[in-house]
Short mmCIF file of C-alpha atoms in Angstrom, two decimals:
data_model
loop_
_atom_site.label_atom_id
_atom_site.label_comp_id
_atom_site.label_asym_id
_atom_site.label_seq_id
_atom_site.Cartn_x
_atom_site.Cartn_y
_atom_site.Cartn_z
CA MET F 1 -3.47 5.85 23.28
CA ASN F 2 -5.69 7.78 20.86
CA LYS F 3 -9.29 6.69 21.34
CA SER F 4 -10.87 9.29 19.04
CA LYS F 5 -10.38 7.53 15.74
CA HIS F 6 -13.65 5.59 15.47
CA ILE F 7 -14.90 5.78 11.91
CA ARG F 8 -18.44 6.98 11.41
CA PRO F 9 -20.62 6.16 8.39
CA SER F 10 -20.32 8.56 5.51
CA TYR F 11 -24.13 8.97 5.54
CA ALA F 12 -25.51 11.67 7.79
CA LEU F 13 -27.05 9.99 10.82
CA VAL F 14 -29.80 12.49 11.57
CA PRO F 15 -32.48 11.59 14.11
CA VAL F 16 -35.96 12.59 12.85
CA VAL F 17 -38.89 11.67 15.01
CA ILE F 18 -41.88 11.51 12.65
CA PHE F 19 -42.29 10.58 8.99
CA LEU F 20 -45.59 11.55 7.31
CA MET F 21 -46.97 9.41 4.46
CA GLY F 22 -50.56 10.27 3.48
CA SER F 23 -52.57 10.08 6.67
CA ALA F 24 -50.24 7.54 8.30
CA LEU F 25 -47.57 8.40 10.84
CA PHE F 26 -44.64 6.13 11.64
CA PRO F 27 -41.33 6.64 13.52
CA ARG F 28 -38.22 7.38 11.45
CA SER F 29 -35.77 5.94 13.98
CA LEU F 30 -34.74 2.30 14.15
CA TYR F 31 -32.94 1.10 17.24
CA ALA F 32 -30.46 -1.74 17.35
CA GLN F 33 -31.72 -4.87 19.05
CA ASN F 34 -28.68 -7.07 18.41
CA PRO F 35 -26.01 -6.12 19.08
CA ALA F 36 -27.18 -3.22 21.20
CA CYS F 37 -25.44 0.12 20.81
CA GLY F 38 -22.30 0.29 22.90
CA SER F 39 -21.96 -3.48 23.25
CA THR F 40 -18.47 -4.82 23.93
CA ASN F 41 -16.97 -8.27 23.51
CA VAL F 42 -19.58 -9.17 20.91
CA PRO F 43 -18.60 -12.62 19.55
CA SER F 44 -16.77 -12.39 16.27
CA GLY F 45 -17.51 -14.62 13.29
CA ASN F 46 -20.98 -14.98 11.78
CA LEU F 47 -22.98 -12.28 13.54
CA ASN F 48 -26.76 -11.76 13.26
CA LEU F 49 -27.78 -8.10 13.19
CA SER F 50 -31.41 -7.31 14.01
CA TRP F 51 -33.61 -4.26 14.47
CA ALA F 52 -37.27 -3.35 15.01
CA ASN F 53 -39.62 -4.88 12.44
CA GLN F 54 -41.60 -2.19 10.59
CA GLY F 55 -44.06 -4.63 9.07
CA PRO F 56 -44.51 -6.27 5.66
CA GLY F 57 -44.82 -3.00 3.74
CA PHE F 58 -41.20 -1.89 4.25
CA TYR F 59 -37.67 -2.89 3.32
CA TYR F 60 -34.35 -1.89 4.88
CA GLU F 61 -30.93 -0.55 3.92
CA ILE F 62 -28.01 -1.37 6.19
CA THR F 63 -24.53 0.21 6.18
CA MET F 64 -21.53 -1.12 8.05
CA GLU F 65 -18.13 0.47 8.70
CA SER F 66 -15.07 -0.59 10.69
CA ASN F 67 -12.50 1.46 12.54
CA ILE F 68 -9.81 -0.59 10.75
CA TYR F 69 -11.18 -1.22 7.26
CA GLY F 70 -13.37 1.84 6.87
CA PHE F 71 -16.42 1.16 4.68
CA VAL F 72 -17.47 -2.51 4.84
CA PHE F 73 -20.79 -2.78 2.98
CA VAL F 74 -24.19 -1.32 2.20
CA THR F 75 -27.00 -3.73 1.37
CA ASN F 76 -30.79 -4.05 1.24
CA THR F 77 -33.06 -6.66 2.78
CA SER F 78 -36.79 -7.19 3.21
CA VAL F 79 -36.49 -8.75 6.67
CA PRO F 80 -35.38 -7.07 9.92
CA SER F 81 -32.17 -9.06 10.27
CA LEU F 82 -28.88 -9.65 8.46
CA GLN F 83 -25.92 -11.96 8.97
CA PHE F 84 -22.34 -10.83 8.30
CA PHE F 85 -18.86 -11.98 9.28
CA ALA F 86 -17.32 -9.82 12.00
CA ASP F 87 -13.58 -9.81 12.62
CA PRO F 88 -12.30 -9.86 16.20
CA GLY F 89 -11.00 -6.75 17.87
CA HIS F 90 -12.86 -4.28 15.63
CA ILE F 91 -15.19 -1.45 16.48
CA TYR F 92 -18.07 -1.50 14.00
CA THR F 93 -20.44 1.36 13.29
CA TRP F 94 -23.75 0.53 11.66
CA GLY F 95 -27.07 2.05 10.79
CA VAL F 96 -30.44 1.11 9.28
CA ARG F 97 -33.03 3.07 7.38
CA PHE F 98 -36.28 1.89 5.86
CA ALA F 99 -38.69 2.79 3.08
CA PRO F 100 -42.03 1.57 1.77
CA VAL F 101 -41.64 -1.33 -0.64
CA GLY F 102 -41.40 -0.09 -4.24
CA THR F 103 -40.12 3.37 -3.24
CA GLN F 104 -36.90 5.00 -2.15
CA ASP F 105 -38.65 7.29 0.27
CA TRP F 106 -36.12 6.54 2.98
CA SER F 107 -36.34 7.38 6.60
CA GLY F 108 -33.22 8.90 8.11
CA PHE F 109 -30.55 6.97 9.96
CA PHE F 110 -30.63 7.00 13.72
CA ASP F 111 -27.51 8.25 15.55
CA ALA F 112 -24.39 6.19 14.88
CA CYS F 113 -24.52 2.88 16.71
CA THR F 114 -21.26 1.13 17.56
CA PHE F 115 -20.26 -2.21 19.03
CA ALA F 116 -16.90 -3.90 19.67
CA THR F 117 -16.19 -7.50 18.80
CA ASP F 118 -14.36 -9.82 21.19
CA CYS F 119 -10.68 -9.10 21.62
CA GLY F 120 -9.26 -12.49 22.45
CA SER F 121 -5.46 -12.48 22.76
CA TYR F 122 -2.52 -11.86 20.44
CA PRO F 123 -0.41 -14.98 19.90
CA ASN F 124 2.82 -13.08 19.30
CA ALA F 125 4.50 -9.69 19.35
CA PRO F 126 5.10 -7.19 16.56
CA ALA F 127 8.49 -6.70 14.96
CA CYS F 128 10.23 -3.46 15.87
CA TRP F 129 13.54 -2.10 14.64
CA VAL F 130 15.65 0.99 13.91
CA PRO F 131 17.83 1.31 10.76
CA THR F 132 21.08 0.74 12.65
CA ASN F 133 22.14 -0.10 16.18
CA TYR F 134 25.32 1.95 16.20
CA ASP F 135 24.60 5.23 14.47
CA VAL F 136 21.24 6.66 15.52
CA ASP F 137 20.79 10.40 15.10
CA PRO F 138 19.65 11.67 18.53
CA SER F 139 17.80 14.62 16.99
CA SER F 140 15.41 12.43 14.99
CA CYS F 141 15.07 8.65 14.86
CA ASN F 142 12.42 6.52 13.15
CA PHE F 143 11.23 3.21 14.60
CA PHE F 144 9.54 0.78 12.24
CA LEU F 145 6.85 -1.56 13.59
CA PHE F 146 5.18 -4.40 11.74
CA PHE F 147 2.60 -7.07 12.56
CA GLY F 148 1.84 -9.44 9.71
CA ASN F 149 -1.39 -11.43 9.43
CA SER F 150 -2.65 -10.43 12.85
CA PRO F 151 -5.72 -12.41 14.00
CA LEU F 152 -6.96 -9.29 15.81
CA ALA F 153 -7.37 -5.74 14.62
CA ILE F 154 -4.60 -3.36 15.70
CA ASP F 155 -5.39 0.24 16.50
CA ASP F 156 -2.09 1.45 17.95
CA PHE F 157 1.49 0.41 18.56
CA GLU F 158 3.11 1.22 21.89
CA LEU F 159 6.87 1.85 21.98
CA GLU F 160 8.95 2.01 25.16
CA LEU F 161 12.45 3.51 25.42
CA SER F 162 14.76 3.40 28.40
CA THR F 163 18.43 3.39 29.34
CA ASP F 164 17.57 0.47 31.64
CA PRO F 165 16.61 -2.86 29.98
CA SER F 166 14.08 -3.52 32.76
CA PHE F 167 12.10 -0.39 31.74
CA PRO F 168 11.49 0.93 35.27
CA GLY F 169 8.79 3.48 35.94
CA GLY F 170 10.01 7.06 35.85
CA GLN F 171 12.89 6.13 33.54
CA THR F 172 10.89 4.93 30.55
CA GLN F 173 9.55 6.98 27.67
CA THR F 174 6.32 5.68 26.11
CA ILE F 175 5.23 6.71 22.60
CA TYR F 176 2.14 5.62 20.67
CA GLY F 177 1.80 5.34 16.92
CA SER F 178 -1.32 4.72 14.88
CA ALA F 179 -1.44 1.46 12.95
CA SER F 180 -1.89 1.44 9.19
CA PHE F 181 -3.59 -1.54 7.57
CA SER F 182 -2.69 -2.94 4.15
CA LEU F 183 -3.24 -6.40 2.65
CA GLY F 184 -3.74 -8.05 6.03
CA ASP F 185 -0.69 -6.47 7.68
CA TYR F 186 -0.40 -3.66 10.20
CA SER F 187 2.52 -1.25 10.38
CA SER F 188 3.58 2.07 11.82
CA THR F 189 6.53 4.44 11.81
CA ILE F 190 7.13 6.22 15.10
CA ASN F 191 9.50 9.18 15.17
CA VAL F 192 11.36 9.99 18.37
CA SER F 193 13.36 13.20 18.72
CA ASN F 194 15.68 14.92 21.19
CA LEU F 195 17.31 11.78 22.56
CA ALA F 196 20.40 12.06 24.73
CA VAL F 197 23.64 12.02 22.73
CA GLY F 198 26.21 9.28 23.21
CA THR F 199 23.76 7.02 25.05
CA LYS F 200 22.75 3.36 24.85
CA PHE F 201 18.98 2.92 24.74
CA PHE F 202 16.83 -0.20 25.05
CA TYR F 203 13.46 -0.47 23.34
CA ARG F 204 10.47 -2.77 22.91
CA ALA F 205 7.00 -2.55 21.38
CA ARG F 206 3.57 -4.12 21.50
CA ALA F 207 0.26 -3.88 19.64
CA ILE F 208 -3.01 -2.61 21.16
CA ASN F 209 -6.58 -2.45 19.92
CA ASP F 210 -9.60 -0.42 20.98
CA CYS F 211 -10.86 -3.25 23.15
CA GLY F 212 -7.78 -2.85 25.30
CA SER F 213 -6.16 -6.12 24.31
CA GLN F 214 -2.37 -5.95 24.19
CA SER F 215 0.07 -8.20 22.44
CA PRO F 216 3.16 -9.51 24.23
CA TRP F 217 6.14 -7.16 24.21
CA SER F 218 8.65 -7.63 21.43
CA SER F 219 12.14 -8.77 22.37
CA VAL F 220 14.22 -6.06 23.99
CA ALA F 221 16.65 -4.51 21.50
CA TRP F 222 19.15 -1.67 21.81
CA PHE F 223 20.84 1.12 19.88
CA HIS F 224 23.47 3.80 20.44
CA THR F 225 22.90 7.47 19.72
CA ARG F 226 25.78 9.38 18.21
CA THR F 227 28.22 11.20 20.42
CA ALA F 228 28.56 14.94 20.77
CA PRO F 229 30.50 16.35 17.78
CA LYS F 230 34.17 15.34 17.66
CA THR F 231 37.02 17.01 15.78
CA LEU F 232 38.90 14.52 13.62
CA ASN F 233 42.51 15.43 12.79
CA LEU F 234 43.25 13.04 9.93
CA LYS F 235 46.35 12.63 7.77
CA LEU F 236 47.47 10.47 4.83
CA PHE F 237 49.92 10.46 1.92
CA LEU F 238 49.20 9.38 -1.64
CA LYS F 239 52.34 7.80 -3.10
CA GLY F 240 51.50 8.79 -6.68
CA PRO F 241 52.11 12.53 -6.22
CA LEU F 242 54.43 12.25 -3.17
CA ASP F 243 57.94 13.73 -3.27
CA ALA F 244 60.12 11.28 -1.33
CA THR F 245 62.53 14.01 -0.22
CA THR F 246 60.22 16.79 0.95
CA LEU F 247 57.32 14.49 1.90
CA LEU F 248 55.00 16.94 0.18
CA MET F 249 52.57 15.85 -2.51
CA SER F 250 52.22 17.60 -5.86
CA ASP F 251 49.28 19.95 -6.33
CA GLY F 252 49.47 19.68 -10.12
CA LEU F 253 45.76 18.99 -10.39
CA ARG F 254 44.99 22.23 -8.58
CA THR F 255 47.45 24.38 -10.52
CA GLY F 256 46.20 22.80 -13.73
CA GLY F 257 42.66 23.95 -12.94
CA LEU F 258 41.31 20.40 -12.71
CA LEU F 259 39.68 20.73 -9.27
CA GLN F 260 37.38 23.64 -10.09
CA ASN F 261 34.07 21.72 -10.17
CA MET F 262 34.26 19.96 -6.81
CA GLY F 263 32.47 22.52 -4.67
CA ILE F 264 35.67 23.58 -2.93
CA SER F 265 35.68 26.96 -1.21
CA PRO F 266 37.57 29.46 -3.43
CA SER F 267 39.82 30.49 -0.54
CA VAL F 268 40.72 26.84 0.07
CA LEU F 269 41.37 26.19 -3.61
CA SER F 270 43.63 29.22 -3.91
CA ALA F 271 45.85 28.22 -0.96
CA THR F 272 49.48 27.49 -1.83
CA GLY F 273 52.40 25.85 -0.06
CA ALA F 274 51.94 22.94 2.33
CA ASN F 275 48.19 23.60 2.63
CA ALA F 276 47.52 23.54 -1.11
CA ILE F 277 44.86 21.03 -2.13
CA VAL F 278 46.01 17.82 -3.84
CA ASP F 279 42.72 15.97 -4.48
CA GLU F 280 39.58 14.58 -2.89
CA VAL F 281 39.64 11.56 -0.58
CA LEU F 282 36.85 9.55 1.02
CA VAL F 283 36.87 8.55 4.70
CA TRP F 284 34.46 5.97 6.12
CA SER F 285 33.62 4.93 9.67
CA HIS F 286 32.86 1.24 10.27
CA ASP F 287 31.34 -1.08 12.81
CA PRO F 288 34.50 -2.57 14.38
CA VAL F 289 32.89 -6.03 14.64
CA GLU F 290 31.07 -6.20 11.32
CA GLN F 291 33.94 -4.55 9.51
CA ASP F 292 32.21 -4.47 6.13
CA TYR F 293 29.39 -2.40 7.63
CA PHE F 294 29.85 1.21 6.54
CA LEU F 295 28.43 3.68 9.07
CA GLN F 296 29.24 7.18 7.84
CA GLY F 297 31.22 8.53 4.92
CA TRP F 298 32.76 11.95 4.25
CA LEU F 299 34.10 13.43 1.01
CA LEU F 300 37.14 15.44 2.07
CA LEU F 301 40.29 17.10 0.70
CA VAL F 302 43.92 16.16 1.25
CA GLN F 303 46.55 18.91 1.38
CA ARG F 304 50.15 18.67 0.18
CA ASP F 305 51.38 17.93 3.71
CA GLY F 306 48.80 15.14 4.12
CA ASP F 307 46.32 16.95 6.34
CA ILE F 308 42.72 16.05 5.54
CA VAL F 309 40.17 18.89 5.66
CA THR F 310 36.59 19.60 4.65
CA LEU F 311 35.61 21.43 1.45
CA ALA F 312 35.63 24.57 3.61
CA GLY F 313 39.23 23.90 4.67
CA ASN F 314 38.57 22.91 8.29
CA PRO F 315 39.21 19.69 10.22
CA LEU F 316 36.24 17.34 10.06
CA THR F 317 33.85 17.82 13.01
CA VAL F 318 31.11 15.20 13.27
CA ALA F 319 29.05 13.17 15.70
CA LEU F 320 30.22 9.56 15.80
CA PRO F 321 28.59 6.30 16.86
CA LEU F 322 28.94 5.56 20.55
CA GLY F 323 31.82 3.29 21.56
CA ASN F 324 34.55 1.94 19.31
CA VAL F 325 34.66 3.03 15.67
CA ALA F 326 36.95 1.84 12.87
CA PHE F 327 38.04 3.95 9.89
CA SER F 328 39.06 3.36 6.29
CA PHE F 329 40.63 5.78 3.78
CA HIS F 330 40.00 5.76 0.03
CA HIS F 331 41.24 7.52 -3.10
CA ARG F 332 40.02 7.07 -6.67
CA ASN F 333 43.27 5.57 -8.08
CA HIS F 334 45.09 4.39 -4.94
CA LEU F 335 44.40 1.25 -2.90
CA PRO F 336 42.36 1.89 0.27
CA VAL F 337 43.53 1.17 3.81
CA TYR F 338 41.69 0.12 6.97
CA VAL F 339 42.93 1.11 10.43
CA ALA F 340 43.34 -2.08 12.47
CA ASN F 341 42.65 -0.68 15.94
CA PRO F 342 39.19 0.83 16.53
CA ILE F 343 39.04 4.22 18.21
CA ASN F 344 36.91 4.96 21.26
CA ALA F 345 34.68 7.79 20.12
CA ASN F 346 33.94 8.79 23.73
CA ALA F 347 37.54 9.04 24.86
CA SER F 348 38.06 12.66 23.85
CA SER F 349 36.51 15.58 22.00
CA THR F 350 39.39 15.33 19.52
CA ILE F 351 40.50 12.26 17.55
CA ASN F 352 43.96 12.19 15.96
CA LEU F 353 44.53 9.59 13.27
CA ASP F 354 47.71 9.83 11.19
CA ILE F 355 48.10 6.88 8.86
CA THR F 356 51.39 8.22 7.50
CA GLN F 357 53.03 7.05 10.73
CA LEU F 358 54.52 3.55 10.82
CA SER F 359 53.22 3.20 14.37
CA THR F 360 49.58 3.35 13.24
CA PRO F 361 48.44 -0.30 12.90
CA LEU F 362 46.76 -1.11 9.60
CA TYR F 363 44.76 -4.14 8.52
CA GLY F 364 46.52 -6.75 6.38
CA THR F 365 50.07 -7.10 5.09
CA GLN F 366 51.98 -4.29 3.37
CA ALA F 367 48.82 -2.24 3.22
CA THR F 368 50.82 0.82 2.15
CA ALA F 369 54.12 1.77 0.58
CA THR F 370 56.89 3.12 2.80
CA VAL F 371 58.48 6.38 1.64
CA ASN F 372 61.31 7.98 3.64
CA GLY F 373 60.09 6.40 6.87
CA ARG F 374 56.44 7.28 6.30
CA ARG F 375 53.45 5.41 4.93
CA ALA F 376 51.68 6.26 1.67
CA LEU F 377 48.74 4.66 -0.13
CA TRP F 378 49.68 2.43 -3.07
CA PRO F 379 48.92 4.05 -6.46
CA GLY F 380 47.91 2.25 -9.64
CA ASP F 381 44.29 1.15 -9.24
CA VAL F 382 43.23 2.88 -12.44
CA ASN F 383 40.04 0.84 -12.90
CA SER F 384 39.12 1.06 -9.19
CA ASP F 385 38.66 -2.69 -8.72
CA GLY F 386 40.76 -3.00 -5.55
CA GLN F 387 43.79 -4.43 -7.36
CA VAL F 388 46.86 -3.08 -9.13
CA LYS F 389 47.76 -5.22 -12.16
CA TYR F 390 50.37 -4.63 -14.87
CA ALA F 391 49.40 -7.64 -17.02
CA GLY F 392 46.53 -10.06 -17.46
CA VAL F 393 42.77 -9.64 -17.54
CA ASN F 394 41.45 -6.26 -16.34
CA ASN F 395 44.95 -4.87 -15.85
CA ASP F 396 45.52 -1.19 -15.15
CA ARG F 397 48.36 -0.65 -17.64
CA ASP F 398 46.02 -1.15 -20.61
CA VAL F 399 43.69 1.52 -19.24
CA VAL F 400 46.55 4.03 -19.30
CA LEU F 401 47.36 3.07 -22.89
CA SER F 402 43.75 3.32 -24.03
CA THR F 403 43.42 6.71 -22.32
CA VAL F 404 46.20 8.18 -24.50
CA GLY F 405 44.64 6.71 -27.63
CA GLY F 406 45.65 3.05 -27.63
CA SER F 407 47.97 3.09 -30.65
CA VAL F 408 50.68 5.71 -30.11
CA PRO F 409 52.29 5.02 -26.73
CA THR F 410 54.12 8.35 -26.69
CA ALA F 411 50.87 10.31 -26.91
CA THR F 412 49.72 12.27 -23.86
CA ILE F 413 46.44 13.60 -22.52
CA THR F 414 46.24 16.89 -20.63
CA GLY F 415 43.52 19.13 -19.27
CA GLN F 416 41.29 16.47 -17.73
CA LEU F 417 40.92 14.79 -14.35
CA ASP F 418 41.53 11.11 -15.10
CA ASN F 419 42.22 8.00 -13.01
CA ALA F 420 45.02 7.11 -15.44
CA ASP F 421 47.00 10.13 -14.18
CA LEU F 422 48.61 8.13 -11.38
CA ASN F 423 51.30 10.64 -10.40
CA MET F 424 48.60 13.32 -10.45
CA ASP F 425 50.61 15.92 -12.37
CA GLY F 426 47.76 16.74 -14.75
CA VAL F 427 49.18 14.70 -17.64
CA VAL F 428 48.39 11.10 -18.63
CA LYS F 429 51.53 9.51 -20.11
CA TYR F 430 52.22 5.91 -21.13
CA ALA F 431 55.90 6.37 -22.03
CA GLY F 432 58.71 8.82 -21.39
CA ALA F 433 59.76 10.74 -18.29
CA ASN F 434 57.28 10.81 -15.40
CA ASN F 435 54.95 8.37 -17.15
CA ASP F 436 52.04 6.73 -15.35
CA ARG F 437 52.62 3.19 -16.61
CA ASP F 438 55.79 2.83 -14.54
CA VAL F 439 53.86 3.73 -11.39
CA ILE F 440 51.86 0.51 -11.81
CA LEU F 441 54.99 -1.59 -12.31
CA GLN F 442 56.62 -0.09 -9.21
CA THR F 443 53.53 -0.79 -7.08
CA ILE F 444 53.50 -4.51 -7.94
CA GLY F 445 57.22 -4.89 -7.17
CA GLY F 446 59.01 -3.69 -10.29
CA SER F 447 60.40 -7.00 -11.57
CA VAL F 448 57.57 -9.51 -12.08
CA PRO F 449 55.00 -7.96 -14.42
CA THR F 450 52.40 -10.63 -13.63
CA ALA F 451 52.42 -9.82 -9.91
CA VAL F 452 49.26 -8.34 -8.41
CA ARG F 453 48.85 -6.07 -5.41
CA THR F 454 45.47 -6.30 -3.70
CA ALA F 455 43.89 -3.82 -1.29
CA GLN F 456 44.32 -4.90 2.34
CA VAL F 457 40.83 -4.23 3.64
CA PRO F 458 38.26 -6.55 5.29
CA PHE F 459 35.50 -5.80 2.80
#
């Protein structure tokens, strides 16, 4: 624990032995009588300060500072004593100088004099937490500590980390963090780096002051650091651009020059054939218990054959939360899907997840369309509200119509990346061959225009 932080008065405390006034000599130094310099466990509350009386011809200036608050006060008095309220668990630094009445011909301060008020005991423990239990970056992790309305001053927080919840000696890392004071509350942020990857850690914290008093330990909590990097081989089909015969998706957006501003590597964007880029997709990892808790997200690319790659054209390689992880897949105008069975991130250095396969369990009922024995995400969510609707309030069909102008249904829009382009051929059409309106009708069943298809996800 850092014990070098005691605050000294901003005035220079310079010992000078003799002060000359006319023919009279008198000492410039005043020595504390109560409390004496270096005193500990001085009772807190209303405290009487006193010092050597210089006689009726002098008055005194007293300064007081605290290691927690900093400057406390400066005041004058004509008597050699002063009462002030001292908080418990503080180290106070004080000094006195004197001058003849009616002048400001001050003597110098004596050397800084400090005393510590009684420490008592802390009634409770501080709060301590990390941002998430499941996804802590082992290279750098911040712990947040807080003690509100503490009856005692807090100088430091002590944090213990261990892979054993009993925190045995030799297996426990101890880190100290200085406490900051604001509006009656104490807090600290302690950064810990270079933790072991793929490991479960336990942690606890307590508060300490300069008197040596310690609060109780906080409750033992835990977190997982991320695993070593894993390669994720991911695959999906989007039904909108999917050819049911070849099971290849159209790359009309790419050939139409509509993917130029997405930060895609030029060599990746120029690829043709099965590896040509179709569009961007978003993949999320989730807490498998709190399924609506999003852990990590990646903006990726889907190729014509369904392979999902990074903007550089490679399989995704990332560190994952320790233990089981769930995944969801999203596209801007298709309904998302959530993989029902979590994946053990520690099982292998490679994770294969192909949601085009019927054997891959998905959350909900009819979460995807089935095309030639393979799964594909439902198209038609033009307004991205998690539903595909052909009629009624907030339906997707009207968005297609308004995109082409709203009055001439045979009009088309080309040359722009738009959610209304459901078959992703680079053209928004409301009527005629290969129109986008019919895609919505097919997704909801094709015969009952008031039917609604809702995303099968737990969030």
